[in-house]
């Protein structure tokens, strides 16, 4: 009997241990929880506006408002001062003249974050590898109405504020992040410091673009529904399955692989099939053609010629250089994903956060 009881305890321990250590299982249809946080960035305050309104004034010295690194948000202290420009927010400096950080455990951190993100009294620029990001704050108007207030930060100052709905309910004061490659993160405040509540590399096909703060403003997502049945191609360097127009397909061979320098490469024949772009080749040189409907009344034929092991390519007869040369495998020719999609006028997003890629099969203005 003791042996049986001990065996049961051992099995129970194994089950509990398995539950604890089993890694996150990614859901289907190209919606994956990311392993890595976003790239680091800082929002630098360049301008302020007094509480009486009117003109925008420049800080004598730009100062950080908010920074993000390794999944952690850091806010900076601002206080109300009064001078010839009126009452306004000004950075709090220590005895050495350095900006003072807000204590993550500060009980007023939500109010201080709101001051920085949505007060519209401080205006800043993005310092980071991202082109633009949308930062939002979750709010509640009444018992049944929740919304995001968000601002867009880029290399230039944007003084506008936007509002979106939400696909989920979060604690009031939660902060959202979205970049132009559709990396999305929500950090929530549950009474002690901000913590990651959600982190995904989004496939916009699964979301109402007016319920993710910033989604309606970035990239080609707003064009998805204009051409029924086109949708996105989603694929990953970690999983051979692919998703085309929200339909999942299981493959044994990877259509997306990474080079030694971690550059994403895609099987050219596969890309040809997905984009309805005919391809011909002789084992050395391959030509792919795509008929692009750039505007309602304009159609353009794009012809791209690629050569195995050569960085030189021809686009409509004009020589261009690829970031890396195509290479041959047992399954076919693999080409640099981002380069080739750009040349074929197919908007493409590669996310290092989870090694997934989105390729727009529908036509839309090209992202820069």
Short mmCIF file of C-alpha atoms in Angstrom, two decimals:
data_model
loop_
_atom_site.label_atom_id
_atom_site.label_comp_id
_atom_site.label_asym_id
_atom_site.label_seq_id
_atom_site.Cartn_x
_atom_site.Cartn_y
_atom_site.Cartn_z
CA UNK A 1 0.00 0.00 0.00
CA UNK A 2 2.82 2.41 0.90
CA UNK A 3 4.47 1.66 -2.44
CA UNK A 4 1.23 2.53 -4.28
CA UNK A 5 0.79 5.77 -2.31
CA UNK A 6 4.38 6.79 -2.93
CA UNK A 7 3.98 5.99 -6.62
CA UNK A 8 0.85 8.14 -6.79
CA UNK A 9 2.69 11.01 -5.10
CA UNK A 10 5.53 10.62 -7.59
CA UNK A 11 3.13 10.70 -10.54
CA UNK A 12 1.38 13.76 -9.09
CA UNK A 13 4.71 15.55 -8.70
CA UNK A 14 5.58 14.73 -12.31
CA UNK A 15 2.23 16.07 -13.54
CA UNK A 16 2.61 19.31 -11.57
CA UNK A 17 6.20 19.68 -12.78
CA UNK A 18 5.09 19.11 -16.38
CA UNK A 19 2.41 21.78 -16.05
CA UNK A 20 4.93 24.25 -14.66
CA UNK A 21 7.72 23.69 -17.18
CA UNK A 22 5.70 22.98 -20.33
CA UNK A 23 6.41 25.89 -22.70
CA UNK A 24 3.67 28.05 -24.13
CA UNK A 25 1.89 26.30 -27.00
CA UNK A 26 1.25 28.76 -29.81
CA UNK A 27 -2.36 28.93 -30.95
CA UNK A 28 -3.27 28.21 -34.56
CA UNK A 29 -3.86 30.55 -37.46
CA UNK A 30 -0.66 32.52 -37.19
CA UNK A 31 -1.38 34.23 -33.88
CA UNK A 32 1.65 33.55 -31.71
CA UNK A 33 2.67 34.75 -28.31
CA UNK A 34 6.10 36.29 -28.70
CA UNK A 35 9.18 34.96 -26.99
CA UNK A 36 11.08 38.25 -27.11
CA UNK A 37 9.94 41.77 -26.17
CA UNK A 38 10.00 44.66 -28.61
CA UNK A 39 13.13 46.57 -29.55
CA UNK A 40 14.16 49.18 -26.96
CA UNK A 41 13.08 52.78 -27.49
CA UNK A 42 12.81 56.13 -25.72
CA UNK A 43 10.28 58.91 -26.17
CA UNK A 44 12.07 62.26 -25.92
CA UNK A 45 10.09 65.39 -25.00
CA UNK A 46 10.85 68.32 -27.29
CA UNK A 47 7.80 70.53 -26.78
CA UNK A 48 5.23 71.44 -24.18
CA UNK A 49 2.00 73.38 -24.06
CA UNK A 50 0.89 75.46 -21.10
CA UNK A 51 -2.32 74.69 -19.22
CA UNK A 52 -3.88 77.85 -20.63
CA UNK A 53 -3.47 76.44 -24.15
CA UNK A 54 -2.18 78.57 -26.98
CA UNK A 55 1.32 78.17 -28.38
CA UNK A 56 3.68 75.22 -28.30
CA UNK A 57 7.02 75.87 -26.63
CA UNK A 58 10.32 74.05 -27.01
CA UNK A 59 12.24 72.70 -24.05
CA UNK A 60 15.68 74.26 -23.77
CA UNK A 61 17.04 70.75 -23.60
CA UNK A 62 15.13 67.68 -24.88
CA UNK A 63 14.36 65.30 -22.04
CA UNK A 64 13.19 61.66 -21.82
CA UNK A 65 9.54 61.02 -20.98
CA UNK A 66 9.39 57.25 -21.25
CA UNK A 67 11.73 54.41 -22.16
CA UNK A 68 11.35 50.69 -22.82
CA UNK A 69 13.98 47.98 -22.62
CA UNK A 70 13.79 44.20 -22.19
CA UNK A 71 10.06 44.33 -21.58
CA UNK A 72 10.24 47.00 -18.86
CA UNK A 73 8.66 50.47 -19.02
CA UNK A 74 10.37 53.39 -17.32
CA UNK A 75 8.66 56.75 -16.82
CA UNK A 76 10.27 60.05 -15.89
CA UNK A 77 9.09 62.60 -13.34
CA UNK A 78 7.52 65.89 -14.43
CA UNK A 79 6.29 68.70 -12.21
CA UNK A 80 4.21 71.83 -12.76
CA UNK A 81 6.22 75.05 -13.00
CA UNK A 82 5.29 78.58 -13.98
CA UNK A 83 7.30 81.00 -16.10
CA UNK A 84 6.74 83.53 -18.89
CA UNK A 85 5.07 80.80 -21.00
CA UNK A 86 2.54 80.03 -18.25
CA UNK A 87 2.03 76.96 -16.07
CA UNK A 88 3.34 73.81 -17.71
CA UNK A 89 5.01 70.47 -17.10
CA UNK A 90 8.77 70.49 -16.67
CA UNK A 91 11.19 67.60 -16.04
CA UNK A 92 12.34 66.92 -12.50
CA UNK A 93 16.15 66.83 -12.32
CA UNK A 94 18.42 65.44 -9.64
CA UNK A 95 21.36 67.27 -8.09
CA UNK A 96 23.51 66.33 -11.09
CA UNK A 97 21.01 67.66 -13.62
CA UNK A 98 19.84 64.20 -14.75
CA UNK A 99 16.14 63.35 -15.28
CA UNK A 100 14.55 61.54 -12.33
CA UNK A 101 12.86 58.20 -12.99
CA UNK A 102 9.47 57.31 -11.55
CA UNK A 103 9.69 54.52 -8.98
CA UNK A 104 7.96 51.44 -10.54
CA UNK A 105 6.19 50.90 -7.19
CA UNK A 106 4.95 54.52 -7.00
CA UNK A 107 1.25 54.38 -6.08
CA UNK A 108 0.62 57.31 -8.45
CA UNK A 109 2.43 55.76 -11.41
CA UNK A 110 -0.77 55.49 -13.50
CA UNK A 111 -1.43 59.23 -13.15
CA UNK A 112 2.19 59.97 -14.00
CA UNK A 113 2.03 57.70 -17.05
CA UNK A 114 -1.18 59.41 -18.17
CA UNK A 115 0.55 62.78 -17.87
CA UNK A 116 3.23 61.57 -20.26
CA UNK A 117 1.17 59.62 -22.80
CA UNK A 118 -2.26 61.24 -23.12
CA UNK A 119 -2.25 64.64 -21.38
CA UNK A 120 -1.43 66.42 -24.67
CA UNK A 121 0.76 68.79 -22.69
CA UNK A 122 4.01 67.05 -23.59
CA UNK A 123 5.07 66.25 -27.16
CA UNK A 124 7.96 64.05 -28.14
CA UNK A 125 9.83 62.11 -30.78
CA UNK A 126 10.74 58.45 -30.97
CA UNK A 127 14.36 57.45 -30.43
CA UNK A 128 14.67 53.82 -31.51
CA UNK A 129 14.89 51.49 -34.53
CA UNK A 130 11.12 51.57 -35.10
CA UNK A 131 9.73 53.95 -37.71
CA UNK A 132 6.61 54.84 -35.73
CA UNK A 133 4.85 53.40 -32.72
CA UNK A 134 1.42 53.92 -31.18
CA UNK A 135 1.30 54.20 -27.39
CA UNK A 136 -2.10 54.09 -25.74
CA UNK A 137 -3.74 54.19 -22.34
CA UNK A 138 -6.85 52.20 -21.44
CA UNK A 139 -9.74 54.19 -19.98
CA UNK A 140 -13.34 53.72 -18.89
CA UNK A 141 -16.02 56.31 -19.62
CA UNK A 142 -18.85 54.53 -17.79
CA UNK A 143 -19.81 51.02 -16.69
CA UNK A 144 -20.16 49.74 -20.24
CA UNK A 145 -17.82 51.86 -22.36
CA UNK A 146 -14.09 51.21 -22.51
CA UNK A 147 -11.64 52.73 -24.96
CA UNK A 148 -8.01 53.36 -25.75
CA UNK A 149 -6.62 56.88 -26.04
CA UNK A 150 -3.40 56.74 -28.01
CA UNK A 151 -0.74 58.89 -29.62
CA UNK A 152 1.65 58.13 -32.46
CA UNK A 153 5.35 58.79 -31.95
CA UNK A 154 7.86 58.90 -34.79
CA UNK A 155 10.88 60.84 -35.94
CA UNK A 156 8.74 63.98 -36.18
CA UNK A 157 6.37 65.40 -33.57
CA UNK A 158 2.72 64.39 -33.92
CA UNK A 159 0.45 66.52 -31.73
CA UNK A 160 -2.73 64.56 -32.46
CA UNK A 161 -4.49 62.13 -30.16
CA UNK A 162 -6.64 59.23 -31.35
CA UNK A 163 -9.29 56.95 -29.87
CA UNK A 164 -10.04 53.31 -30.57
CA UNK A 165 -12.27 50.60 -29.18
CA UNK A 166 -10.87 47.44 -27.62
CA UNK A 167 -11.07 43.69 -28.19
CA UNK A 168 -10.50 42.94 -24.49
CA UNK A 169 -11.05 44.58 -21.12
CA UNK A 170 -7.93 45.60 -19.21
CA UNK A 171 -7.35 47.39 -15.92
CA UNK A 172 -7.84 51.14 -16.35
CA UNK A 173 -4.45 52.74 -16.92
CA UNK A 174 -3.03 49.82 -18.92
CA UNK A 175 -0.57 50.86 -21.62
CA UNK A 176 -0.48 49.55 -25.20
CA UNK A 177 2.30 49.43 -27.78
CA UNK A 178 1.98 48.79 -31.52
CA UNK A 179 4.65 49.20 -34.18
CA UNK A 180 4.47 49.19 -37.98
CA UNK A 181 5.25 45.47 -38.15
CA UNK A 182 2.17 44.81 -35.98
CA UNK A 183 4.04 43.79 -32.84
CA UNK A 184 1.48 44.44 -30.10
CA UNK A 185 1.98 44.59 -26.34
CA UNK A 186 -0.18 45.55 -23.36
CA UNK A 187 1.27 46.29 -19.95
CA UNK A 188 -1.27 46.39 -17.13
CA UNK A 189 -1.14 47.88 -13.66
CA UNK A 190 -2.58 45.63 -10.94
CA UNK A 191 -1.58 47.73 -7.95
CA UNK A 192 2.19 47.27 -8.07
CA UNK A 193 4.30 48.24 -11.10
CA UNK A 194 3.39 47.65 -14.74
CA UNK A 195 3.55 44.06 -15.95
CA UNK A 196 3.21 42.45 -19.38
CA UNK A 197 -0.39 41.33 -19.86
CA UNK A 198 -0.29 40.51 -23.57
CA UNK A 199 2.39 40.25 -26.23
CA UNK A 200 1.67 39.16 -29.81
CA UNK A 201 2.90 39.53 -33.35
CA UNK A 202 -0.51 40.27 -34.85
CA UNK A 203 -2.05 38.99 -38.03
CA UNK A 204 -4.40 41.93 -38.77
CA UNK A 205 -6.90 39.63 -40.50
CA UNK A 206 -8.08 38.40 -37.11
CA UNK A 207 -8.78 41.80 -35.61
CA UNK A 208 -11.10 44.73 -36.10
CA UNK A 209 -8.61 47.46 -36.94
CA UNK A 210 -10.60 49.89 -34.80
CA UNK A 211 -10.18 47.74 -31.69
CA UNK A 212 -6.37 47.63 -31.62
CA UNK A 213 -4.96 51.11 -30.87
CA UNK A 214 -2.94 52.21 -33.90
CA UNK A 215 -3.87 49.37 -36.26
CA UNK A 216 -6.06 51.60 -38.43
CA UNK A 217 -3.19 54.07 -38.79
CA UNK A 218 -0.29 51.79 -39.67
CA UNK A 219 0.75 50.00 -42.82
CA UNK A 220 -1.65 48.44 -45.29
CA UNK A 221 -4.06 46.90 -42.75
CA UNK A 222 -6.87 49.29 -43.71
CA UNK A 223 -6.83 47.84 -47.27
CA UNK A 224 -7.48 44.22 -46.26
CA UNK A 225 -11.23 44.19 -46.85
CA UNK A 226 -11.13 46.05 -50.14
CA UNK A 227 -10.24 42.96 -52.13
CA UNK A 228 -12.12 39.97 -50.82
CA UNK A 229 -10.25 36.68 -50.68
CA UNK A 230 -6.72 38.07 -50.95
CA UNK A 231 -5.72 38.51 -47.32
CA UNK A 232 -2.29 37.82 -45.84
CA UNK A 233 0.25 35.06 -46.06
CA UNK A 234 1.54 34.22 -42.57
CA UNK A 235 4.53 31.94 -42.14
CA UNK A 236 7.25 31.27 -39.61
CA UNK A 237 10.86 30.14 -39.50
CA UNK A 238 9.93 28.08 -36.42
CA UNK A 239 6.96 26.15 -37.81
CA UNK A 240 6.43 24.70 -41.32
CA UNK A 241 2.68 25.43 -41.28
CA UNK A 242 1.45 28.49 -43.16
CA UNK A 243 -1.75 30.52 -43.06
CA UNK A 244 -3.23 31.95 -46.26
CA UNK A 245 -6.25 34.19 -46.02
CA UNK A 246 -6.98 32.82 -42.50
CA UNK A 247 -6.84 29.18 -43.68
CA UNK A 248 -4.10 27.04 -42.12
CA UNK A 249 -2.07 24.59 -44.22
CA UNK A 250 0.30 21.96 -42.84
CA UNK A 251 3.60 21.42 -44.65
CA UNK A 252 6.60 19.24 -43.88
CA UNK A 253 9.13 21.59 -45.51
CA UNK A 254 9.75 25.12 -44.31
CA UNK A 255 8.82 27.86 -46.80
CA UNK A 256 10.66 30.41 -44.62
CA UNK A 257 14.21 29.87 -43.36
CA UNK A 258 16.91 32.04 -41.83
CA UNK A 259 20.40 32.51 -43.23
CA UNK A 260 23.52 32.47 -41.06
CA UNK A 261 23.06 36.22 -40.59
CA UNK A 262 19.39 35.65 -39.56
CA UNK A 263 18.07 37.15 -42.79
CA UNK A 264 14.68 35.61 -43.71
CA UNK A 265 14.60 33.69 -47.02
CA UNK A 266 11.49 32.34 -48.75
CA UNK A 267 10.97 29.54 -51.26
CA UNK A 268 10.48 31.42 -54.55
CA UNK A 269 8.13 28.82 -56.04
CA UNK A 270 5.94 29.01 -52.94
CA UNK A 271 5.87 32.82 -53.08
CA UNK A 272 5.02 32.63 -56.78
CA UNK A 273 2.01 30.42 -56.07
CA UNK A 274 0.76 32.53 -53.15
CA UNK A 275 1.01 35.86 -54.99
CA UNK A 276 -0.45 34.48 -58.24
CA UNK A 277 2.83 35.52 -59.87
CA UNK A 278 3.97 33.12 -62.65
CA UNK A 279 7.58 31.94 -62.45
CA UNK A 280 9.95 30.33 -64.93
CA UNK A 281 13.52 29.11 -64.43
CA UNK A 282 16.29 26.88 -65.74
CA UNK A 283 18.05 25.94 -62.50
CA UNK A 284 20.31 29.00 -62.56
CA UNK A 285 18.18 32.01 -63.45
CA UNK A 286 14.53 32.52 -62.46
CA UNK A 287 12.00 35.12 -63.55
CA UNK A 288 8.83 35.95 -61.63
CA UNK A 289 6.16 38.35 -62.90
CA UNK A 290 3.38 40.03 -60.97
CA UNK A 291 0.50 42.10 -62.29
CA UNK A 292 0.02 44.89 -59.74
CA UNK A 293 -3.13 46.96 -59.45
CA UNK A 294 -1.48 50.02 -57.93
CA UNK A 295 -4.55 52.24 -58.23
CA UNK A 296 -8.12 51.57 -59.28
CA UNK A 297 -7.43 52.55 -62.88
CA UNK A 298 -3.75 51.59 -63.13
CA UNK A 299 -2.23 48.16 -63.67
CA UNK A 300 1.53 47.57 -63.69
CA UNK A 301 3.45 44.44 -64.70
CA UNK A 302 6.52 43.88 -62.53
CA UNK A 303 9.17 41.49 -63.86
CA UNK A 304 11.92 40.30 -61.52
CA UNK A 305 14.85 38.12 -62.59
CA UNK A 306 17.02 36.41 -59.97
CA UNK A 307 20.18 34.32 -60.30
CA UNK A 308 21.35 31.60 -57.94
CA UNK A 309 24.31 32.66 -55.75
CA UNK A 310 24.28 36.23 -57.12
CA UNK A 311 23.26 39.43 -55.36
CA UNK A 312 22.57 41.07 -58.72
CA UNK A 313 18.95 41.03 -59.90
CA UNK A 314 16.95 42.68 -62.66
CA UNK A 315 13.69 44.51 -62.01
CA UNK A 316 11.98 45.44 -65.27
CA UNK A 317 15.39 45.24 -66.94
CA UNK A 318 17.11 47.52 -64.41
CA UNK A 319 19.91 46.07 -62.29
CA UNK A 320 19.48 46.14 -58.51
CA UNK A 321 21.42 44.53 -55.67
CA UNK A 322 19.93 42.19 -53.09
CA UNK A 323 20.99 42.18 -49.45
CA UNK A 324 22.11 38.53 -49.80
CA UNK A 325 22.34 36.14 -52.78
CA UNK A 326 19.62 33.53 -53.42
CA UNK A 327 20.62 29.93 -52.73
CA UNK A 328 19.43 26.54 -53.92
CA UNK A 329 18.18 23.71 -51.70
CA UNK A 330 16.64 20.31 -52.40
CA UNK A 331 13.21 21.95 -52.40
CA UNK A 332 14.01 24.90 -54.67
CA UNK A 333 15.47 28.41 -54.83
CA UNK A 334 15.30 30.52 -51.68
CA UNK A 335 15.43 34.31 -52.01
CA UNK A 336 15.68 37.20 -49.49
CA UNK A 337 12.08 37.70 -48.36
CA UNK A 338 12.07 41.44 -47.67
CA UNK A 339 14.03 42.39 -50.82
CA UNK A 340 11.92 40.31 -53.19
CA UNK A 341 8.58 41.33 -51.69
CA UNK A 342 9.52 44.99 -51.98
CA UNK A 343 10.55 44.55 -55.62
CA UNK A 344 7.28 42.72 -56.36
CA UNK A 345 5.31 45.51 -54.61
CA UNK A 346 3.95 43.20 -51.92
CA UNK A 347 4.00 44.76 -48.45
CA UNK A 348 5.96 42.53 -46.09
CA UNK A 349 6.56 42.46 -42.35
CA UNK A 350 9.19 40.27 -40.73
CA UNK A 351 9.04 40.12 -36.92
CA UNK A 352 12.23 39.18 -35.09
CA UNK A 353 10.09 38.92 -31.96
CA UNK A 354 8.80 35.50 -33.05
CA UNK A 355 10.52 34.90 -36.43
CA UNK A 356 7.22 35.19 -38.31
CA UNK A 357 6.43 37.04 -41.51
CA UNK A 358 3.32 38.62 -43.00
CA UNK A 359 3.05 39.19 -46.74
CA UNK A 360 0.10 41.17 -48.10
CA UNK A 361 -1.45 39.35 -51.06
CA UNK A 362 -3.78 42.30 -51.67
CA UNK A 363 -2.64 45.51 -53.34
CA UNK A 364 -1.95 48.59 -51.25
CA UNK A 365 0.45 51.55 -51.28
CA UNK A 366 3.94 50.37 -50.40
CA UNK A 367 5.21 50.89 -46.86
CA UNK A 368 8.50 52.72 -46.66
#
